[in-house]
XYZ file of C-alpha atoms in Angstrom:
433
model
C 23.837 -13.244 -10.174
C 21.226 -15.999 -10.370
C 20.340 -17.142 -14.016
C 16.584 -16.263 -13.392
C 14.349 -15.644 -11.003
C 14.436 -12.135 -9.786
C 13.253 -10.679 -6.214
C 12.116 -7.240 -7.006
C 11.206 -5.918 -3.656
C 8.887 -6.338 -0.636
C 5.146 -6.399 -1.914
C 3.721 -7.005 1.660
C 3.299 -8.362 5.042
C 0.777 -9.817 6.926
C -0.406 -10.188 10.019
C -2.888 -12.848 11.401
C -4.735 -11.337 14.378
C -8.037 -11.525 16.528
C -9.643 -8.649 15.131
C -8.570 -7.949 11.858
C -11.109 -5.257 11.582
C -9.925 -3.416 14.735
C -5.678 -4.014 14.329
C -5.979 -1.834 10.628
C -8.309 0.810 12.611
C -4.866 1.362 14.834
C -2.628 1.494 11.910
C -4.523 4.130 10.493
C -5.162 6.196 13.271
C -2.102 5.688 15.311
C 0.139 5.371 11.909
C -1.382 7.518 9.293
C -1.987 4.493 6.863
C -5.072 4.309 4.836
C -7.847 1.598 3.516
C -6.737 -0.189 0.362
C -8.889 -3.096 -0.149
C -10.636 -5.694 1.787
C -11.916 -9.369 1.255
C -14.391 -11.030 3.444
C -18.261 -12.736 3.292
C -19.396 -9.704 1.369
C -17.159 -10.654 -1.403
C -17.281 -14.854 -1.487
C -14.581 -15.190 1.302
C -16.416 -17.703 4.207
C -13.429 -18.331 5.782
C -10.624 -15.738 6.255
C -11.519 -11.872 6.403
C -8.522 -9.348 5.334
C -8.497 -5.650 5.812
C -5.372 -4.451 3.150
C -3.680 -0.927 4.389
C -1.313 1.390 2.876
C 1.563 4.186 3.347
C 3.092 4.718 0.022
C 4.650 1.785 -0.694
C 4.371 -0.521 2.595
C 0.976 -2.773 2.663
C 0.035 -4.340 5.998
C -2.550 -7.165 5.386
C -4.531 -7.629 8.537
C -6.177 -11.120 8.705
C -8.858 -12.853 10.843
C -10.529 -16.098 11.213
C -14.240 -15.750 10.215
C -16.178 -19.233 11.552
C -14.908 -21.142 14.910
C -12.898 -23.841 14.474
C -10.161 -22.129 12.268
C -7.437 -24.730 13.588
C -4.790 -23.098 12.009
C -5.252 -19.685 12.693
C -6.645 -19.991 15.978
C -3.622 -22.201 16.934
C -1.326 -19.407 15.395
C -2.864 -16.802 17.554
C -2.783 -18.753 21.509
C 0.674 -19.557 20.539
C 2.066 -16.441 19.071
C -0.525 -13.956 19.724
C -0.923 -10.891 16.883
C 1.973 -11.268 14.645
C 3.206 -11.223 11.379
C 2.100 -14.825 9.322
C 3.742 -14.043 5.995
C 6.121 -11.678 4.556
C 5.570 -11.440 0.768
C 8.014 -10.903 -2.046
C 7.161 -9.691 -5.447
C 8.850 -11.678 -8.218
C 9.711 -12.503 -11.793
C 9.805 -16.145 -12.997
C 7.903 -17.811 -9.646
C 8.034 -21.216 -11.148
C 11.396 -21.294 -11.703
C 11.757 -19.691 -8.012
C 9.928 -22.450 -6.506
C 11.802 -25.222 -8.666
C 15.144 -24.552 -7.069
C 14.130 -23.819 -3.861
C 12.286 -27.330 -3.888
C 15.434 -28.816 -5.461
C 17.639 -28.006 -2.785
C 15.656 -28.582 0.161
C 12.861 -25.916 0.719
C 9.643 -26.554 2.308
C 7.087 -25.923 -0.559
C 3.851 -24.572 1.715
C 1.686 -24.496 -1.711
C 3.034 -24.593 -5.215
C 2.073 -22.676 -7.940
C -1.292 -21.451 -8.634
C -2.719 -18.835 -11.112
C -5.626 -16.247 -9.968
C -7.092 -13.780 -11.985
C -9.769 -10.682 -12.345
C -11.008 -8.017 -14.800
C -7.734 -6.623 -14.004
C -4.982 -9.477 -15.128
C -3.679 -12.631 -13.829
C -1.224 -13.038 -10.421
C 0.529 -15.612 -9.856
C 1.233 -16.975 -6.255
C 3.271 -19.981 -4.491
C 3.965 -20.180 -0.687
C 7.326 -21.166 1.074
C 8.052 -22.531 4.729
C 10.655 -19.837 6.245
C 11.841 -19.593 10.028
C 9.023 -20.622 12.459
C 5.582 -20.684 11.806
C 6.360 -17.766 9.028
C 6.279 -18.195 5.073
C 7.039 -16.175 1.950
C 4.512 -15.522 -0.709
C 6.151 -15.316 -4.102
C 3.778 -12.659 -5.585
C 3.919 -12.319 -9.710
C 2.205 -10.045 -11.186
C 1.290 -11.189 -15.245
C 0.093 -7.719 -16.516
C -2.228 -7.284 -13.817
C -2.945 -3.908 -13.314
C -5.541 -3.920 -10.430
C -5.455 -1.807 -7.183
C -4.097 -4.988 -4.817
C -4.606 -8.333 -5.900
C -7.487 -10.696 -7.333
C -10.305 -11.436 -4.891
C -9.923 -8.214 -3.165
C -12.675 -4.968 -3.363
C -12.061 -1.141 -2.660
C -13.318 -1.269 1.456
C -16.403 -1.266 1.758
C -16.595 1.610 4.597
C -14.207 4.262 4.562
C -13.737 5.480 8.613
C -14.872 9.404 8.554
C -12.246 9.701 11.561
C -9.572 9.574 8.611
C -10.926 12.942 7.139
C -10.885 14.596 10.194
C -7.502 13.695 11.021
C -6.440 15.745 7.995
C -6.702 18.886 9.630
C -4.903 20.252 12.813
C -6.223 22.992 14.945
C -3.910 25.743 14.221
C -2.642 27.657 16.557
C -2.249 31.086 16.330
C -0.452 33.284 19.172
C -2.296 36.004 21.005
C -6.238 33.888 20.188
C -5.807 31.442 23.000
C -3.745 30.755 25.901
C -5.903 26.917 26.196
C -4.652 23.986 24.950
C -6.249 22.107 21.670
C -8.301 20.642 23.243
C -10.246 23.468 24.671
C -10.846 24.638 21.669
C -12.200 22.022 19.343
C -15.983 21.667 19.488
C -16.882 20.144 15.798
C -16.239 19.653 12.937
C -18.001 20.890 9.982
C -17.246 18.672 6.616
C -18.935 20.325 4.485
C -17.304 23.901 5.068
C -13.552 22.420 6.254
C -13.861 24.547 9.083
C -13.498 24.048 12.832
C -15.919 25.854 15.639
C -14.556 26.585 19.103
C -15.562 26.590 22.751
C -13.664 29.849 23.981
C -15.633 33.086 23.934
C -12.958 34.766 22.697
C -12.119 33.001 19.490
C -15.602 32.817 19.235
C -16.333 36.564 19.167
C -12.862 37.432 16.852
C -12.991 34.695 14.039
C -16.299 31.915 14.398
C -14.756 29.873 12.088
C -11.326 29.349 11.978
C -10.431 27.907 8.289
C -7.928 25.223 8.901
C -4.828 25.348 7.585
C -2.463 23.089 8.520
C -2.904 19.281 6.962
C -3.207 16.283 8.867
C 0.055 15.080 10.317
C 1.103 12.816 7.914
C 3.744 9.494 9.133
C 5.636 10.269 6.183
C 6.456 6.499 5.720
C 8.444 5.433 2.246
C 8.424 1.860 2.473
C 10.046 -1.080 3.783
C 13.664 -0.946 4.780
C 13.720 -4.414 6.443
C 12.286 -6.948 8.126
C 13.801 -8.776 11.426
C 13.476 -11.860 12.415
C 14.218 -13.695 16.059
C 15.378 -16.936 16.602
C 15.812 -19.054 19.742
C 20.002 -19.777 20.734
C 22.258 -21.118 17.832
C 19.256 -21.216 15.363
C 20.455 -18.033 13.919
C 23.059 -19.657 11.454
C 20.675 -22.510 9.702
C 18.491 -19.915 8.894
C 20.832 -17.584 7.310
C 21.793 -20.463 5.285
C 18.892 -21.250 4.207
C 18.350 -17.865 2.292
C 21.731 -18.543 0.847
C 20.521 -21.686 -0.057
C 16.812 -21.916 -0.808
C 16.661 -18.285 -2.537
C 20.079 -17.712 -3.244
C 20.190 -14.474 -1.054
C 23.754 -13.582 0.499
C 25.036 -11.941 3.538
C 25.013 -8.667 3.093
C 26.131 -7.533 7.257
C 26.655 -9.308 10.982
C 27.323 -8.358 14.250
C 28.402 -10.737 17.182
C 27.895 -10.471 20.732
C 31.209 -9.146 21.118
C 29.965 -5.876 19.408
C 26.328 -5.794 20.470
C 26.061 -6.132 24.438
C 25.183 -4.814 27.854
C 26.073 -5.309 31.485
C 23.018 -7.694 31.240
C 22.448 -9.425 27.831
C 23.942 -9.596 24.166
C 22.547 -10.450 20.546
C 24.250 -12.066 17.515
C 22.711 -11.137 13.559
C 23.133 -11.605 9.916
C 21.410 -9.918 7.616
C 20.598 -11.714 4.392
C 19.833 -9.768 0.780
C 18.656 -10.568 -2.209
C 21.401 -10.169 -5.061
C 19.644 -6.814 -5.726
C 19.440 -5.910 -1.753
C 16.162 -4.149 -2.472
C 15.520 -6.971 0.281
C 17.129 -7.773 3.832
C 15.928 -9.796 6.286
C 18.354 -9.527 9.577
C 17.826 -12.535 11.902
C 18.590 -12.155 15.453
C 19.515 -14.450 18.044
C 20.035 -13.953 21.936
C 23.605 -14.427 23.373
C 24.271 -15.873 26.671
C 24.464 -13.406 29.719
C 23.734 -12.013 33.145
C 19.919 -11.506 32.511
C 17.572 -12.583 29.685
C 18.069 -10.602 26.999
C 15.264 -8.972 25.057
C 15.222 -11.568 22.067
C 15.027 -14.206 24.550
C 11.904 -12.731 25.688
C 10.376 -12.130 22.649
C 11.019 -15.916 21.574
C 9.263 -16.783 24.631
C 6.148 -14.548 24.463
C 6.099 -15.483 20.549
C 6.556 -18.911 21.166
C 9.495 -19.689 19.060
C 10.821 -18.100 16.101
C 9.464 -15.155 14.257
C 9.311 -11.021 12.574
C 10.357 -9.466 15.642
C 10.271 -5.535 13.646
C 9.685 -3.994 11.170
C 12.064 -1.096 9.921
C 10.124 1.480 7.958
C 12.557 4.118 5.950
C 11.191 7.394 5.607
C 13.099 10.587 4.012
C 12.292 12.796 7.164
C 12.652 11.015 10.715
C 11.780 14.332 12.209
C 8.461 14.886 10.686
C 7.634 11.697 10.990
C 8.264 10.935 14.457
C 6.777 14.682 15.637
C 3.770 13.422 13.971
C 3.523 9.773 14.886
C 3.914 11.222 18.434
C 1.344 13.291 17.664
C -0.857 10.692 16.691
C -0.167 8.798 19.739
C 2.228 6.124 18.837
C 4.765 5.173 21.823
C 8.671 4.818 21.649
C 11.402 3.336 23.233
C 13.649 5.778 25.122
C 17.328 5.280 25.261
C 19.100 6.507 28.648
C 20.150 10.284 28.650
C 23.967 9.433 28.896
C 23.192 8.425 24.960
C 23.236 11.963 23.674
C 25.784 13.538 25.575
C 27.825 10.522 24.929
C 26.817 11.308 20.590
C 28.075 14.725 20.723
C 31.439 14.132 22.050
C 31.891 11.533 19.242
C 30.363 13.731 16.678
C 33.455 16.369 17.092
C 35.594 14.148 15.920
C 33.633 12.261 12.955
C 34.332 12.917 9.159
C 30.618 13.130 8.610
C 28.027 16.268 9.497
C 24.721 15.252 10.521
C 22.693 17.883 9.011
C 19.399 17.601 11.343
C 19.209 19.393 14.081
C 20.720 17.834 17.526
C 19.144 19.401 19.792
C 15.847 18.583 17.886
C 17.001 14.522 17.905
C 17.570 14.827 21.549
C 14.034 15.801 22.094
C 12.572 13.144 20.021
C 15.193 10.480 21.045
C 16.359 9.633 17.497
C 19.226 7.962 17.430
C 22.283 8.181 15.384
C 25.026 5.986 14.049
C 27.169 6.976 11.793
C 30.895 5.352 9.701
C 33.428 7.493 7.281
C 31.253 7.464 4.598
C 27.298 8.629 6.429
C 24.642 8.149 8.988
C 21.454 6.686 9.279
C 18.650 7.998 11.764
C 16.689 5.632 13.619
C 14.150 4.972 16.483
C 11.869 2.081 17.921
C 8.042 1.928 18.907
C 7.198 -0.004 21.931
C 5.821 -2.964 21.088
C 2.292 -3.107 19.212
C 0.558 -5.427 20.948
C 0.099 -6.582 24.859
C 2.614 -9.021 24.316
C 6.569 -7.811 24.242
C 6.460 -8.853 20.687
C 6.347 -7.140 17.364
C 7.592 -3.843 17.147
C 8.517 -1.217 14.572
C 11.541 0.908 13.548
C 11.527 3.923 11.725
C 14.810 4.494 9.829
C 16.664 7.213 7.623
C 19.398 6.834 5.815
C 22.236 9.721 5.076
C 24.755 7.281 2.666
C 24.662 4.518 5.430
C 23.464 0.823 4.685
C 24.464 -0.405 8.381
C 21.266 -1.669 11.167
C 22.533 1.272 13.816
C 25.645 -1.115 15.745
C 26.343 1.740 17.135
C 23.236 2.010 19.115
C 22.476 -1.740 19.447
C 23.365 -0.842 23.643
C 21.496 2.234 24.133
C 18.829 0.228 22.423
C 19.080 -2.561 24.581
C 19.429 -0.462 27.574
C 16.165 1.139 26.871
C 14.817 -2.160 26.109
C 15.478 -3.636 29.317
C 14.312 -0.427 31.300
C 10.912 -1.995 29.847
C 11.600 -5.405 30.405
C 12.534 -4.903 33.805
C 8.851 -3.081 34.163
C 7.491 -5.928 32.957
C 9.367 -8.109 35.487
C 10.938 -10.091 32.939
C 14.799 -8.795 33.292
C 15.502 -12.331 35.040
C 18.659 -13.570 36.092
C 19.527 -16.420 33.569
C 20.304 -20.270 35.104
C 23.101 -22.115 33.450
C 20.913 -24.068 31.557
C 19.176 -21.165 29.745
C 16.388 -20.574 31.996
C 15.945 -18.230 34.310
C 14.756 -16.874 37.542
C 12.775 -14.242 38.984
C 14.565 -11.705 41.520
């Protein structure tokens, strides 16, 4: 146990991006997360806008450059495109954090500084991780503010949000249209819907709703993965262990994890708590280029490839993500036929519905002891970058092993649509077919 310093948990990532404005617009549509706080000109900020969005306890921080000639983050985004800049911890004892990590060998972005509100005092200090990506060590002295100092409540609240509350039911025998031939409006002020079909119409004007809106059902952060280009994987699981005394807390080698085509080696680091992990990836020689290859080429070097996001009902969550319009990897149909036979034979009972699983294409892996659900968006931006996972966990601590080749199966269905399922040269590269 280290003597001090503590690493509570994951306070929050963010994301530099073009349109910082825009990029939190599609997390709360597409994702069901909701305006926290914001900090741009209209609050003394002349140089970096942020848009701050929540889901329980994940925050996404959405950040843009505000004048031209932002060298830093306009160099961030040609090279890496929309992506995740900083993945912040919350801590006790941040000096003394910062004093080891500088002692044996960490890059010190910026040390130790004190800001402060009407609500308290925070204390911040930035470290140099894989890549272009840091850690902000976040501590909060008694401040008991909303985000963080220098941040206001948003300053427009999107009226799309409300409406999303509220479903059009359906109701068996009214209509035999779709949803979308009935919705006409939407009145606010009585919570009720008006319809286009004569019918529903002449039975029942107004329709109270009564269903709410269809809610992502997103806990918080399970963990956050990182990709690394070939045999870069090891130095920077050492230098958790190192820097911030993290351990290894699981790994998998290419042995375990492969296809016909490609492979992947990880560790996953923890704090000494292992309220945080941080798996980092690396590609594995073979046949083709293997889908953290490509994202180390789109991203331009190291980097969060996903984000896993645990939630305490996969199946509500996914139905309404779906719903919402978010867009998933599929793994080949072999994978559940395959999951059944090996179910008969497991000591453990997944108590969700199969057949239910099958039609959303969660995933399962499972040990002796439980099971964790899982499933992958496609990625979130134009590049095959950053992506997220939505996980649930039945007694099972694992990262889904047991589906690392369906998932990369699926993942090179896309990759190959993309054109970049390449044959790879003996010296890495690779060519096109």
């Amino acid at each position: 146990m280290p003597e001090r310093g503590q690493f509570l948990h994951f306070h929050s990532l963010t994301f530099w991006v073009g349109n910082a404005k825009q990029a939190a617009s599609f997390y709360c549509n597409k994702m069901g997360f909701e305006e926290l706080a914001y900090r741009g000109l209209e609050t003394g900020s002349r140089e970096v806008v942020s848009h701050v969005i929540k889901q329980d306890k994940i925050i996404f921080v959405l950040s843009s450059a505000l004048n031209p000639g932002n060298q830093e983050m306009g160099e961030h985004l040609v090279k890496h495109g929309d992506g995740v800049k900083d993945v912040a911890f919350e801590v006790e004892d941040c000096d003394f954090i910062v004093q080891k990590a500088k002692e044996r060998g960490a890059l010190i972005v910026k040390e130790p500084w004190v800001e402060e509100d009407k609500h308290g005092k925070v204390k911040f200090a930035v470290v140099q991780t894989y890549g272009d990506t840091t850690h902000t060590l976040i501590e909060k002295m008694d401040y008991k503010g909303f985000f963080l100092p220098g941040f206001e409540k948003p300053l427009f609240k999107d009226p799309l949000l409300k409406k999303l509350k509220c479903l059009v039911p359906k109701e068996p025998g009214l209509c035999e249209f779709g949803r979308e031939d009935l919705l006409l409006f939407w009145d606010t002020q009585s919570c009720h819907h008006q319809y286009k079909h004569e019918l529903l119409l002449e039975k029942k004007p107004q329709l109270p709703l009564l269903f709410p809106r269809p809610s992502a059902k997103l806990n918080f952060i399970d963990h956050v993965v990182g990709n690394q280009p070939d045999q870069e994987m090891v130095p920077v699981a050492e230098w958790y262990q190192k820097n911030l005394l993290f351990h290894r807390f699981w790994s998998v080698d290419d042995k375990q994890v492969h296809t016909e085509f490609s492979a992947l080696r990880s560790i996953v680091v923890a704090n000494y708590e292992e309220s945080i992990k941080m798996p980092i990836n690396e590609p594995a020689l073979g046949k083709k280029k293997s889908q953290i290859q490509e994202y180390v080429e789109y991203y331009g070097g190291a980097g969060v490839q996903h984000i896993a996001l645990n939630t305490t009902d996969i199946i509500a969550s996914v139905t309404n993500l779906k719903e919402r319009g978010m867009e998933f990897m599929v793994v080949p149909p072999a994978y559940f036929q395959q999951l059944r036979q090996k179910l008969k034979s497991a000591k453990i009972k997944v108590k969700e519905n199969l057949d239910k699983l099958e039609e959303l294409k969660i995933m399962v892996d499972f040990d002796e002891k439980g099971y964790l659900l899982q499933i992958f968006t496609k990625p979130l931006q134009d590049r095959p970058t950053v992506f997220l996972e939505v996980i649930q966990r039945h007694n099972h601590q694992g990262f889904g092993a047991g589906n690392f080749q369906s998932l990369f199966e699926a993942i090179e269905m896309d990759q190959n649509a993309r054109g970049n399922l390449t044959v790879l040269t003996p010296n890495g590269g690779s060519n096109f077919m």
